[in-house]
Amino acid sequence: MKCVLQSLLLGCALLVLAACGTVPLRESGSAMQLRGTGDLGLVIERASGHVTLVNTSSRSAYARIGGLGDLSHASVVYSRDGRYAFIFGRDGGLTKLDLLDAYIVKRVMQSGNAIGGSISQDGRIVVAQNYTPGGIKAFDAETLEPLAEVPAEYAPGKFSKVVGLADVPGNKFAYALFDGGEIWVSDFSDPKRPVTTRYPAGQQPYDGLVTPDGRHYLAGLFGEDGVALLDLWQPEKGTRKILEKYGRGEEKLPVFKMPHLRGWSVAAGRAWLPAIGRHEVLVADAATWTETGRVAVKGQPVFVMASPDGRQVWVNFAFPDNGWVQVIDTLSRKVVQTLQPGKAVLHMEFTPRGEAVWLSARDDNRVVIYDTRNFARLGEISAEAPSGIFFTSRAARIGF
Amino acid sequence: MSTRRRLFAVALTLLLAGSAAVAAEPTPARQKELIHMVRQDCGSCHGMTLQGGLGPALLPVNLAEKAAESLVATIIGGRPGTAMPPWHRFLGEDDAQWIVARLMEGFPK
């Protein structure tokens, strides 16, 4: 009796399995298992035109792709679903890459000299910011077909290098003109006919950021001490200067590398910004935009990045202090950790919820992973002259 | 530019011009360091391929009309009023002269 039941059960199980076998789990031709993209990302290998695709759960690399041209200063934005990376190369190359199937979907040369890009709120428009010819260019995110361009002609016949491009709500993009000293906001509601509004910024804006809520655009100034601020909820009020004269007229230290700004400079109700030509991080109240303090650090900050929960701010430095990284506790506003992750630390990226941070050590040819709670080294990944690290969690953020 | 800085720049130019004839070639090991430094650190602004970025392009065609001594002075003393910093903390005159000569003929990989 028992034996018969067992045979019956076994028979049923086999039938079920047989039935399953006829239902394709995925379209034919693909051996890859179904998976999401939330824990994927890529590392730029600047010198060799390669990217290494990585998984932040297994802390490992799973593919390496070449043929992407000059990737020095390359940056990346992601499609809304986190599947496609749009890589902006220094040589003007724009590459759309599939993280799941690990191949180049399309690649176009869009300018002579580019510095980064952004993707629209609705995910349909990818915009590149260019030094030569100065301006921005918009592309269809699906096909990379050109849609429109906005030359950064700030005076008749005069074109500016564009910096600090960031997406803002309403399918708009905000950016700054290094040579023109202005902030421009281009509305791509009609993707083929962008409408641009101009605002004064100050001398030589070097980069810009949008606060995580999409409300404020900040352009850091190189040619003067201060930051230009535009309230995108009330643009009619125009720009104003904050953190003005933070150098108090003192001679600046030579700047061996321009700092970078991005939306994660806001943490614990404050903005944490690199001081130009000073070994300091400037702290401003993110409601009133008045200076509330400074944190002395080991060198001139390049990236000042808050962890996703805003409890820590990690800082790396310009040459010759680029072997160091410091961690600021945002509650006490003190440096609580000083690390030496490797030679020439160029970039950092937090995992989506911030339990770990990945740092690229260019001259050690590796990416080093640290636990953000106890600063223990969790692992490393080999990469040739790694620079930017970009995780798909960027896909869901405003200002990228 | 303050008067002091101007004087410094003039003195530096004279000094460099005077010493040009007796410049010693950096050692092969130092040359390797200099190539790395120019590509990677100067490359932050001038581009790793030296085709320009925030700073101007440094290819032979861009430098053809320039005087070598003034380029050496720019590297050593920077260009006040621009983003070009002085590199004298890290580079000697011999280093800068060697870099300029290589830039003008096409910088090694």
Short mmCIF file of C-alpha atoms in Angstrom, two decimals:
data_model
loop_
_atom_site.label_atom_id
_atom_site.label_comp_id
_atom_site.label_asym_id
_atom_site.label_seq_id
_atom_site.Cartn_x
_atom_site.Cartn_y
_atom_site.Cartn_z
CA MET A 1 0.00 0.00 0.00
CA LYS A 2 2.75 2.40 1.08
CA CYS A 3 4.70 1.44 -2.00
CA VAL A 4 1.78 2.17 -4.34
CA LEU A 5 1.29 5.63 -2.81
CA GLN A 6 4.97 6.40 -3.22
CA SER A 7 4.85 5.35 -6.86
CA LEU A 8 1.79 7.51 -7.41
CA LEU A 9 3.46 10.51 -5.77
CA LEU A 10 6.59 9.99 -7.78
CA GLY A 11 4.53 9.70 -10.94
CA CYS A 12 2.75 12.97 -10.17
CA ALA A 13 6.04 14.71 -9.44
CA LEU A 14 7.49 13.56 -12.72
CA LEU A 15 4.39 14.74 -14.57
CA VAL A 16 4.71 18.18 -12.97
CA LEU A 17 8.40 18.36 -13.84
CA ALA A 18 7.70 17.26 -17.39
CA ALA A 19 5.03 19.94 -17.70
CA CYS A 20 7.46 22.56 -16.34
CA GLY A 21 10.06 21.52 -18.84
CA THR A 22 7.85 22.55 -21.72
CA VAL A 23 7.29 26.07 -20.37
CA PRO A 24 10.20 28.30 -21.36
CA LEU A 25 11.54 30.36 -18.45
CA ARG A 26 12.97 32.85 -20.94
CA GLU A 27 12.96 33.38 -24.62
CA SER A 28 14.97 30.75 -26.38
CA GLY A 29 18.60 31.40 -27.15
CA SER A 30 19.44 32.84 -23.75
CA ALA A 31 21.14 30.63 -21.24
CA MET A 32 21.18 33.34 -18.58
CA GLN A 33 18.92 33.02 -15.56
CA LEU A 34 16.35 35.69 -14.85
CA ARG A 35 17.72 38.28 -12.45
CA GLY A 36 17.24 41.86 -11.35
CA THR A 37 19.74 44.69 -11.72
CA GLY A 38 19.59 46.33 -8.28
CA ASP A 39 22.94 45.03 -7.09
CA LEU A 40 24.89 45.51 -10.31
CA GLY A 41 27.25 48.23 -11.43
CA LEU A 42 30.41 48.93 -13.36
CA VAL A 43 33.94 50.18 -12.87
CA ILE A 44 35.64 52.39 -15.45
CA GLU A 45 39.15 51.31 -16.44
CA ARG A 46 40.26 54.68 -17.69
CA ALA A 47 43.50 53.89 -19.47
CA SER A 48 42.44 50.91 -21.56
CA GLY A 49 38.89 51.74 -22.64
CA HIS A 50 37.40 48.87 -20.67
CA VAL A 51 34.66 48.56 -18.08
CA THR A 52 34.39 45.78 -15.52
CA LEU A 53 30.84 44.79 -14.58
CA VAL A 54 30.36 44.04 -10.90
CA ASN A 55 27.89 42.60 -8.44
CA THR A 56 27.70 44.30 -5.04
CA SER A 57 26.05 41.33 -3.30
CA SER A 58 28.71 38.79 -4.21
CA ARG A 59 31.37 41.56 -4.26
CA SER A 60 32.77 40.22 -7.49
CA ALA A 61 33.28 41.06 -11.14
CA TYR A 62 31.20 39.12 -13.65
CA ALA A 63 32.23 40.51 -17.04
CA ARG A 64 34.71 42.85 -18.71
CA ILE A 65 34.00 44.79 -21.88
CA GLY A 66 36.45 46.73 -24.06
CA GLY A 67 36.43 49.03 -27.05
CA LEU A 68 34.99 52.08 -25.33
CA GLY A 69 37.63 54.60 -26.39
CA ASP A 70 39.19 57.20 -24.08
CA LEU A 71 37.55 56.68 -20.71
CA SER A 72 39.63 59.15 -18.70
CA HIS A 73 37.06 61.17 -16.77
CA ALA A 74 34.27 58.91 -18.03
CA SER A 75 30.93 58.97 -16.23
CA VAL A 76 27.82 56.82 -16.34
CA VAL A 77 24.05 57.15 -15.95
CA TYR A 78 21.50 54.34 -15.94
CA SER A 79 18.16 53.64 -17.57
CA ARG A 80 15.17 53.57 -15.20
CA ASP A 81 15.22 49.77 -15.01
CA GLY A 82 18.93 49.74 -14.21
CA ARG A 83 19.62 47.47 -17.16
CA TYR A 84 21.37 49.86 -19.50
CA ALA A 85 24.41 51.97 -18.68
CA PHE A 86 25.09 55.08 -20.75
CA ILE A 87 28.83 55.73 -20.66
CA PHE A 88 30.18 59.16 -21.59
CA GLY A 89 33.83 59.04 -22.65
CA ARG A 90 36.29 61.90 -22.74
CA ASP A 91 36.68 61.52 -26.52
CA GLY A 92 32.98 62.23 -27.06
CA GLY A 93 31.98 58.58 -27.31
CA LEU A 94 28.54 57.66 -25.93
CA THR A 95 28.07 53.95 -25.33
CA LYS A 96 24.89 52.13 -24.33
CA LEU A 97 25.73 48.93 -22.54
CA ASP A 98 23.48 46.06 -21.40
CA LEU A 99 24.45 45.01 -17.87
CA LEU A 100 22.45 41.77 -17.98
CA ASP A 101 23.67 40.34 -21.25
CA ALA A 102 27.00 42.17 -20.90
CA TYR A 103 27.39 43.64 -24.36
CA ILE A 104 27.54 47.00 -26.14
CA VAL A 105 24.08 47.77 -27.53
CA LYS A 106 25.17 50.87 -29.41
CA ARG A 107 28.01 53.37 -29.54
CA VAL A 108 28.12 56.81 -31.18
CA MET A 109 30.73 59.55 -31.33
CA GLN A 110 28.77 62.61 -30.30
CA SER A 111 31.43 65.32 -29.89
CA GLY A 112 35.16 65.95 -29.82
CA ASN A 113 35.66 66.33 -26.10
CA ALA A 114 33.04 65.43 -23.51
CA ILE A 115 32.89 65.54 -19.75
CA GLY A 116 29.80 63.63 -18.69
CA GLY A 117 26.07 63.29 -19.10
CA SER A 118 22.68 62.86 -17.56
CA ILE A 119 19.31 61.15 -18.14
CA SER A 120 15.87 62.78 -18.03
CA GLN A 121 13.22 62.27 -15.37
CA ASP A 122 11.14 60.12 -17.74
CA GLY A 123 14.19 58.14 -18.84
CA ARG A 124 13.66 58.88 -22.52
CA ILE A 125 16.40 61.47 -23.11
CA VAL A 126 20.11 61.10 -22.55
CA VAL A 127 22.09 64.35 -22.58
CA ALA A 128 25.86 64.75 -22.98
CA GLN A 129 27.81 67.79 -21.80
CA ASN A 130 30.68 68.84 -23.98
CA TYR A 131 33.82 70.94 -23.80
CA THR A 132 34.39 70.96 -27.58
CA PRO A 133 32.18 72.14 -29.13
CA GLY A 134 30.88 73.69 -25.90
CA GLY A 135 27.26 72.83 -25.22
CA ILE A 136 24.89 69.96 -24.54
CA LYS A 137 23.43 67.36 -26.91
CA ALA A 138 20.31 65.28 -26.38
CA PHE A 139 19.78 61.73 -27.63
CA ASP A 140 16.92 59.26 -27.66
CA ALA A 141 17.73 56.83 -24.83
CA GLU A 142 16.31 53.93 -26.83
CA THR A 143 18.16 54.43 -30.10
CA LEU A 144 20.85 57.05 -29.34
CA GLU A 145 19.52 59.04 -32.31
CA PRO A 146 20.24 62.77 -31.86
CA LEU A 147 17.25 64.86 -30.76
CA ALA A 148 18.52 68.39 -30.20
CA GLU A 149 21.48 70.42 -29.08
CA VAL A 150 22.02 73.60 -27.10
CA PRO A 151 25.31 75.31 -27.99
CA ALA A 152 26.75 77.12 -24.95
CA GLU A 153 27.15 80.39 -26.84
CA TYR A 154 27.16 82.84 -23.95
CA ALA A 155 28.20 85.81 -26.10
CA PRO A 156 28.12 86.17 -29.89
CA GLY A 157 30.66 83.68 -31.27
CA LYS A 158 31.85 82.68 -27.79
CA PHE A 159 31.25 79.12 -26.64
CA SER A 160 31.81 77.84 -23.13
CA LYS A 161 32.86 74.49 -21.76
CA VAL A 162 29.88 72.95 -19.99
CA VAL A 163 30.18 71.48 -16.49
CA GLY A 164 27.88 70.17 -13.77
CA LEU A 165 25.08 68.81 -15.96
CA ALA A 166 22.29 67.34 -13.84
CA ASP A 167 18.73 66.22 -14.50
CA VAL A 168 16.01 68.12 -12.66
CA PRO A 169 12.28 67.41 -12.44
CA GLY A 170 10.13 68.29 -15.43
CA ASN A 171 12.47 66.77 -18.02
CA LYS A 172 14.81 69.70 -17.50
CA PHE A 173 18.58 69.77 -17.22
CA ALA A 174 20.65 72.28 -15.27
CA TYR A 175 24.30 72.94 -16.05
CA ALA A 176 26.99 75.58 -15.69
CA LEU A 177 29.23 77.38 -18.17
CA PHE A 178 32.88 77.41 -17.04
CA ASP A 179 33.91 80.20 -19.40
CA GLY A 180 30.54 81.96 -19.49
CA GLY A 181 30.04 82.17 -15.71
CA GLU A 182 26.36 81.25 -15.97
CA ILE A 183 23.88 78.56 -14.96
CA TRP A 184 21.57 77.40 -17.74
CA VAL A 185 18.37 75.37 -17.38
CA SER A 186 17.11 73.67 -20.54
CA ASP A 187 13.54 72.37 -20.63
CA PHE A 188 13.19 69.27 -22.83
CA SER A 189 9.40 68.90 -22.44
CA ASP A 190 9.46 68.93 -26.22
CA PRO A 191 12.63 66.85 -26.76
CA LYS A 192 13.38 68.31 -30.17
CA ARG A 193 12.83 71.93 -29.14
CA PRO A 194 14.50 72.61 -25.80
CA VAL A 195 13.83 75.98 -24.17
CA THR A 196 16.75 77.44 -22.23
CA THR A 197 16.78 80.00 -19.40
CA ARG A 198 20.03 81.68 -18.34
CA TYR A 199 21.11 82.80 -14.86
CA PRO A 200 24.31 84.52 -13.68
CA ALA A 201 26.58 82.26 -11.60
CA GLY A 202 29.98 83.86 -10.94
CA GLN A 203 33.56 83.33 -12.02
CA GLN A 204 34.45 79.96 -13.50
CA PRO A 205 31.88 77.48 -12.20
CA TYR A 206 33.77 74.15 -12.11
CA ASP A 207 30.95 71.68 -11.35
CA GLY A 208 27.37 71.59 -10.16
CA LEU A 209 24.86 69.49 -8.24
CA VAL A 210 21.15 69.17 -7.66
CA THR A 211 20.00 68.48 -4.11
CA PRO A 212 18.41 65.02 -3.71
CA ASP A 213 14.89 66.56 -3.69
CA GLY A 214 15.56 68.25 -7.03
CA ARG A 215 14.92 71.70 -5.63
CA HIS A 216 18.28 73.48 -5.54
CA TYR A 217 21.04 73.65 -8.13
CA LEU A 218 24.46 74.59 -6.78
CA ALA A 219 27.43 75.56 -8.93
CA GLY A 220 30.82 75.61 -7.21
CA LEU A 221 33.02 78.49 -8.31
CA PHE A 222 36.73 78.24 -9.05
CA GLY A 223 37.42 81.87 -9.92
CA GLU A 224 36.05 83.23 -6.65
CA ASP A 225 35.27 81.93 -3.16
CA GLY A 226 31.64 80.93 -3.12
CA VAL A 227 28.87 78.78 -4.55
CA ALA A 228 26.02 79.95 -6.83
CA LEU A 229 22.57 78.73 -5.77
CA LEU A 230 19.40 78.52 -7.85
CA ASP A 231 16.06 77.57 -6.28
CA LEU A 232 14.42 75.55 -9.08
CA TRP A 233 11.05 75.80 -7.34
CA GLN A 234 11.29 79.59 -7.60
CA PRO A 235 13.61 80.21 -10.54
CA GLU A 236 12.11 83.66 -11.06
CA LYS A 237 14.01 84.73 -7.92
CA GLY A 238 17.28 84.07 -9.76
CA THR A 239 20.61 82.93 -8.39
CA ARG A 240 22.33 83.99 -5.21
CA LYS A 241 25.80 83.41 -3.75
CA ILE A 242 26.30 81.28 -0.71
CA LEU A 243 29.47 80.51 1.28
CA GLU A 244 30.77 83.74 -0.13
CA LYS A 245 34.35 84.73 0.64
CA TYR A 246 34.98 81.55 2.59
CA GLY A 247 38.69 82.02 1.88
CA ARG A 248 38.56 85.41 3.65
CA GLY A 249 40.96 86.90 1.13
CA GLU A 250 43.75 84.49 2.02
CA GLU A 251 45.91 83.21 -0.81
CA LYS A 252 44.56 79.93 -2.13
CA LEU A 253 46.74 76.84 -2.21
CA PRO A 254 47.52 75.61 -5.72
CA VAL A 255 44.72 73.34 -6.96
CA PHE A 256 46.17 70.20 -8.57
CA LYS A 257 42.79 68.70 -9.35
CA MET A 258 39.30 70.20 -9.67
CA PRO A 259 36.85 68.96 -7.06
CA HIS A 260 33.64 67.21 -8.10
CA LEU A 261 30.11 67.90 -6.92
CA ARG A 262 27.09 65.57 -7.00
CA GLY A 263 23.83 65.22 -5.17
CA TRP A 264 25.17 63.21 -2.28
CA SER A 265 26.75 66.21 -0.73
CA VAL A 266 23.58 66.71 1.29
CA ALA A 267 23.41 64.81 4.59
CA ALA A 268 21.92 65.34 8.03
CA GLY A 269 20.25 68.58 6.91
CA ARG A 270 23.51 70.09 5.71
CA ALA A 271 25.46 70.42 2.50
CA TRP A 272 29.07 69.21 2.64
CA LEU A 273 31.16 70.85 -0.03
CA PRO A 274 34.83 70.87 -1.00
CA ALA A 275 36.66 74.15 -0.41
CA ILE A 276 38.77 75.25 -3.37
CA GLY A 277 42.46 75.65 -2.59
CA ARG A 278 41.99 74.78 1.08
CA HIS A 279 42.26 71.64 3.16
CA GLU A 280 38.66 71.95 4.30
CA VAL A 281 35.14 70.68 3.81
CA LEU A 282 32.62 73.51 4.01
CA VAL A 283 29.35 72.86 5.82
CA ALA A 284 26.18 74.80 5.04
CA ASP A 285 22.68 74.54 6.49
CA ALA A 286 20.57 73.05 3.69
CA ALA A 287 17.51 75.12 4.67
CA THR A 288 19.04 78.59 5.08
CA TRP A 289 22.24 77.97 3.06
CA THR A 290 24.36 79.80 5.61
CA GLU A 291 27.75 78.42 6.61
CA THR A 292 27.53 76.41 9.80
CA GLY A 293 31.06 75.13 10.04
CA ARG A 294 34.13 73.66 8.42
CA VAL A 295 35.96 70.43 8.85
CA ALA A 296 39.74 70.42 8.52
CA VAL A 297 40.89 67.49 6.40
CA LYS A 298 44.12 66.00 5.13
CA GLY A 299 44.26 67.59 1.69
CA GLN A 300 42.18 69.35 -0.93
CA PRO A 301 38.90 67.44 -1.24
CA VAL A 302 37.90 66.07 -4.64
CA PHE A 303 34.79 64.00 -3.81
CA VAL A 304 32.79 64.74 -0.66
CA MET A 305 30.18 61.98 -0.58
CA ALA A 306 27.55 61.24 2.02
CA SER A 307 26.54 57.66 2.76
CA PRO A 308 22.93 56.86 1.79
CA ASP A 309 21.74 57.34 5.40
CA GLY A 310 23.69 60.61 5.68
CA ARG A 311 25.54 59.56 8.81
CA GLN A 312 28.99 59.62 7.23
CA VAL A 313 30.73 61.77 4.67
CA TRP A 314 33.69 60.20 2.88
CA VAL A 315 36.33 62.47 1.37
CA ASN A 316 39.14 61.76 -1.08
CA PHE A 317 41.83 64.21 -2.08
CA ALA A 318 43.70 65.83 -4.94
CA PHE A 319 47.29 64.99 -5.84
CA PRO A 320 49.59 64.66 -3.89
CA ASP A 321 47.31 63.54 -1.04
CA ASN A 322 45.33 61.09 -3.17
CA GLY A 323 46.43 58.05 -1.22
CA TRP A 324 44.27 59.11 1.71
CA VAL A 325 40.56 58.94 2.46
CA GLN A 326 38.88 60.45 5.49
CA VAL A 327 35.50 59.83 7.04
CA ILE A 328 33.53 62.60 8.75
CA ASP A 329 30.82 61.78 11.25
CA THR A 330 27.96 64.13 10.31
CA LEU A 331 26.63 64.33 13.87
CA SER A 332 29.84 65.39 15.57
CA ARG A 333 31.25 66.98 12.40
CA LYS A 334 34.63 65.44 13.17
CA VAL A 335 36.96 63.23 11.16
CA VAL A 336 36.50 59.80 12.73
CA GLN A 337 38.62 57.69 10.42
CA THR A 338 41.65 58.12 8.15
CA LEU A 339 42.33 55.34 5.68
CA GLN A 340 44.96 54.49 3.07
CA PRO A 341 43.03 52.32 0.62
CA GLY A 342 45.76 52.41 -2.04
CA LYS A 343 47.64 54.58 -4.49
CA ALA A 344 45.71 57.37 -6.26
CA VAL A 345 42.18 56.92 -4.93
CA LEU A 346 40.05 58.50 -7.64
CA HIS A 347 36.46 57.67 -6.75
CA MET A 348 34.12 56.10 -4.23
CA GLU A 349 30.65 54.58 -4.47
CA PHE A 350 28.35 53.38 -1.70
CA THR A 351 26.30 50.23 -2.08
CA PRO A 352 22.60 51.09 -2.41
CA ARG A 353 21.94 51.09 1.34
CA GLY A 354 25.45 51.99 2.37
CA GLU A 355 26.74 48.99 4.32
CA ALA A 356 29.86 49.07 2.16
CA VAL A 357 31.81 51.52 0.07
CA TRP A 358 33.90 50.70 -2.99
CA LEU A 359 37.00 52.80 -3.71
CA SER A 360 39.14 52.80 -6.85
CA ALA A 361 42.92 52.85 -6.34
CA ARG A 362 44.16 53.76 -9.82
CA ASP A 363 47.86 53.10 -9.37
CA ASP A 364 47.32 49.83 -7.50
CA ASN A 365 45.05 48.50 -10.26
CA ARG A 366 42.31 47.50 -7.87
CA VAL A 367 38.99 48.44 -6.34
CA VAL A 368 38.94 48.09 -2.56
CA ILE A 369 35.77 47.44 -0.56
CA TYR A 370 35.29 48.67 3.01
CA ASP A 371 32.66 48.04 5.66
CA THR A 372 31.25 51.49 6.54
CA ARG A 373 30.42 50.49 10.12
CA ASN A 374 33.77 49.17 11.37
CA PHE A 375 36.04 50.21 8.44
CA ALA A 376 37.17 46.62 7.93
CA ARG A 377 38.41 45.70 4.47
CA LEU A 378 35.85 43.36 2.96
CA GLY A 379 37.54 42.52 -0.29
CA GLU A 380 38.93 43.81 -3.53
CA ILE A 381 38.50 43.50 -7.27
CA SER A 382 41.22 43.71 -9.89
CA ALA A 383 40.80 46.43 -12.48
CA GLU A 384 43.28 48.19 -14.75
CA ALA A 385 43.74 51.83 -13.63
CA PRO A 386 40.20 52.05 -12.23
CA SER A 387 38.52 55.45 -11.95
CA GLY A 388 34.75 55.92 -11.68
CA ILE A 389 32.56 53.33 -9.93
CA PHE A 390 28.85 53.48 -10.78
CA PHE A 391 26.11 51.34 -9.26
CA THR A 392 22.59 50.99 -10.69
CA SER A 393 21.10 52.62 -7.58
CA ARG A 394 21.88 55.88 -9.42
CA ALA A 395 19.01 55.03 -11.79
CA ALA A 396 16.41 56.06 -9.22
CA ARG A 397 18.03 59.31 -8.10
CA ILE A 398 17.25 62.86 -9.12
CA GLY A 399 20.21 64.84 -10.37
CA PHE A 400 22.00 62.12 -12.35
CA MET B 1 48.87 89.23 -10.40
CA SER B 2 50.57 90.80 -7.39
CA THR B 3 53.90 92.56 -7.89
CA ARG B 4 55.63 89.92 -5.82
CA ARG B 5 54.31 87.12 -7.97
CA ARG B 6 55.21 89.02 -11.11
CA LEU B 7 58.77 89.49 -9.88
CA PHE B 8 58.92 85.83 -8.96
CA ALA B 9 57.76 84.84 -12.44
CA VAL B 10 60.33 87.09 -14.10
CA ALA B 11 63.13 85.81 -11.86
CA LEU B 12 62.06 82.26 -12.55
CA THR B 13 62.03 82.81 -16.30
CA LEU B 14 65.52 84.32 -16.17
CA LEU B 15 66.76 81.52 -13.99
CA LEU B 16 65.31 78.87 -16.28
CA ALA B 17 66.62 80.55 -19.41
CA GLY B 18 70.08 80.75 -17.85
CA SER B 19 70.12 77.13 -16.79
CA ALA B 20 68.64 75.70 -20.00
CA ALA B 21 72.04 75.03 -21.51
CA VAL B 22 73.23 72.98 -18.55
CA ALA B 23 70.01 71.00 -17.93
CA ALA B 24 70.64 67.41 -17.01
CA GLU B 25 68.40 64.73 -18.49
CA PRO B 26 66.28 62.99 -15.84
CA THR B 27 67.22 59.37 -15.13
CA PRO B 28 65.24 56.66 -16.97
CA ALA B 29 63.38 55.84 -13.73
CA ARG B 30 62.48 59.49 -13.25
CA GLN B 31 61.38 59.75 -16.89
CA LYS B 32 58.95 56.90 -16.26
CA GLU B 33 57.55 58.76 -13.25
CA LEU B 34 57.22 61.94 -15.28
CA ILE B 35 55.34 60.19 -18.09
CA HIS B 36 52.92 58.74 -15.54
CA MET B 37 52.49 62.10 -13.85
CA VAL B 38 51.83 64.00 -17.08
CA ARG B 39 49.35 61.42 -18.39
CA GLN B 40 47.52 60.91 -15.10
CA ASP B 41 47.80 64.08 -13.03
CA CYS B 42 48.28 66.78 -15.68
CA GLY B 43 45.72 64.69 -17.55
CA SER B 44 43.05 65.60 -14.95
CA CYS B 45 42.68 68.90 -16.79
CA HIS B 46 44.55 68.44 -20.08
CA GLY B 47 43.17 64.98 -20.77
CA MET B 48 44.99 61.66 -20.52
CA THR B 49 45.60 61.82 -24.27
CA LEU B 50 46.54 65.51 -23.86
CA GLN B 51 43.81 66.58 -26.26
CA GLY B 52 42.57 69.10 -23.72
CA GLY B 53 39.80 69.29 -21.17
CA LEU B 54 39.28 72.11 -18.72
CA GLY B 55 42.87 72.99 -19.63
CA PRO B 56 44.13 73.45 -23.20
CA ALA B 57 45.34 70.65 -25.47
CA LEU B 58 49.09 69.91 -25.23
CA LEU B 59 49.71 68.15 -28.52
CA PRO B 60 52.67 69.15 -30.72
CA VAL B 61 50.37 71.05 -33.08
CA ASN B 62 49.03 73.13 -30.16
CA LEU B 63 52.51 73.97 -28.88
CA ALA B 64 54.29 74.57 -32.19
CA GLU B 65 54.14 78.35 -31.91
CA LYS B 66 55.11 78.51 -28.23
CA ALA B 67 58.54 79.18 -26.78
CA ALA B 68 59.85 76.24 -24.77
CA GLU B 69 61.14 78.51 -21.98
CA SER B 70 57.72 80.05 -21.41
CA LEU B 71 56.12 76.58 -21.25
CA VAL B 72 58.72 75.52 -18.70
CA ALA B 73 57.99 78.67 -16.69
CA THR B 74 54.24 77.88 -16.85
CA ILE B 75 54.80 74.38 -15.49
CA ILE B 76 57.10 75.55 -12.71
CA GLY B 77 55.29 78.74 -11.73
CA GLY B 78 51.72 78.18 -12.90
CA ARG B 79 49.58 80.80 -14.59
CA PRO B 80 47.98 83.11 -12.03
CA GLY B 81 44.40 83.97 -12.91
CA THR B 82 43.85 80.60 -14.56
CA ALA B 83 43.38 77.09 -13.18
CA MET B 84 47.02 76.18 -13.94
CA PRO B 85 48.86 75.64 -10.62
CA PRO B 86 52.62 75.86 -10.07
CA TRP B 87 54.27 72.43 -9.98
CA HIS B 88 57.66 73.42 -8.48
CA ARG B 89 56.94 71.36 -5.37
CA PHE B 90 57.03 68.22 -7.48
CA LEU B 91 59.07 69.08 -10.54
CA GLY B 92 62.58 70.46 -10.92
CA GLU B 93 63.69 72.55 -13.88
CA ASP B 94 65.28 69.54 -15.52
CA ASP B 95 62.02 67.65 -15.20
CA ALA B 96 59.99 70.51 -16.68
CA GLN B 97 62.43 71.00 -19.55
CA TRP B 98 62.33 67.30 -20.35
CA ILE B 99 58.49 67.32 -20.22
CA VAL B 100 58.25 70.35 -22.53
CA ALA B 101 60.69 68.83 -25.04
CA ARG B 102 58.68 65.59 -25.08
CA LEU B 103 55.35 67.43 -25.37
CA MET B 104 56.61 69.38 -28.35
CA GLU B 105 57.66 66.26 -30.24
CA GLY B 106 54.72 64.07 -29.18
CA PHE B 107 54.51 62.78 -25.62
CA PRO B 108 55.49 59.13 -24.97
CA LYS B 109 52.76 56.67 -23.92
#
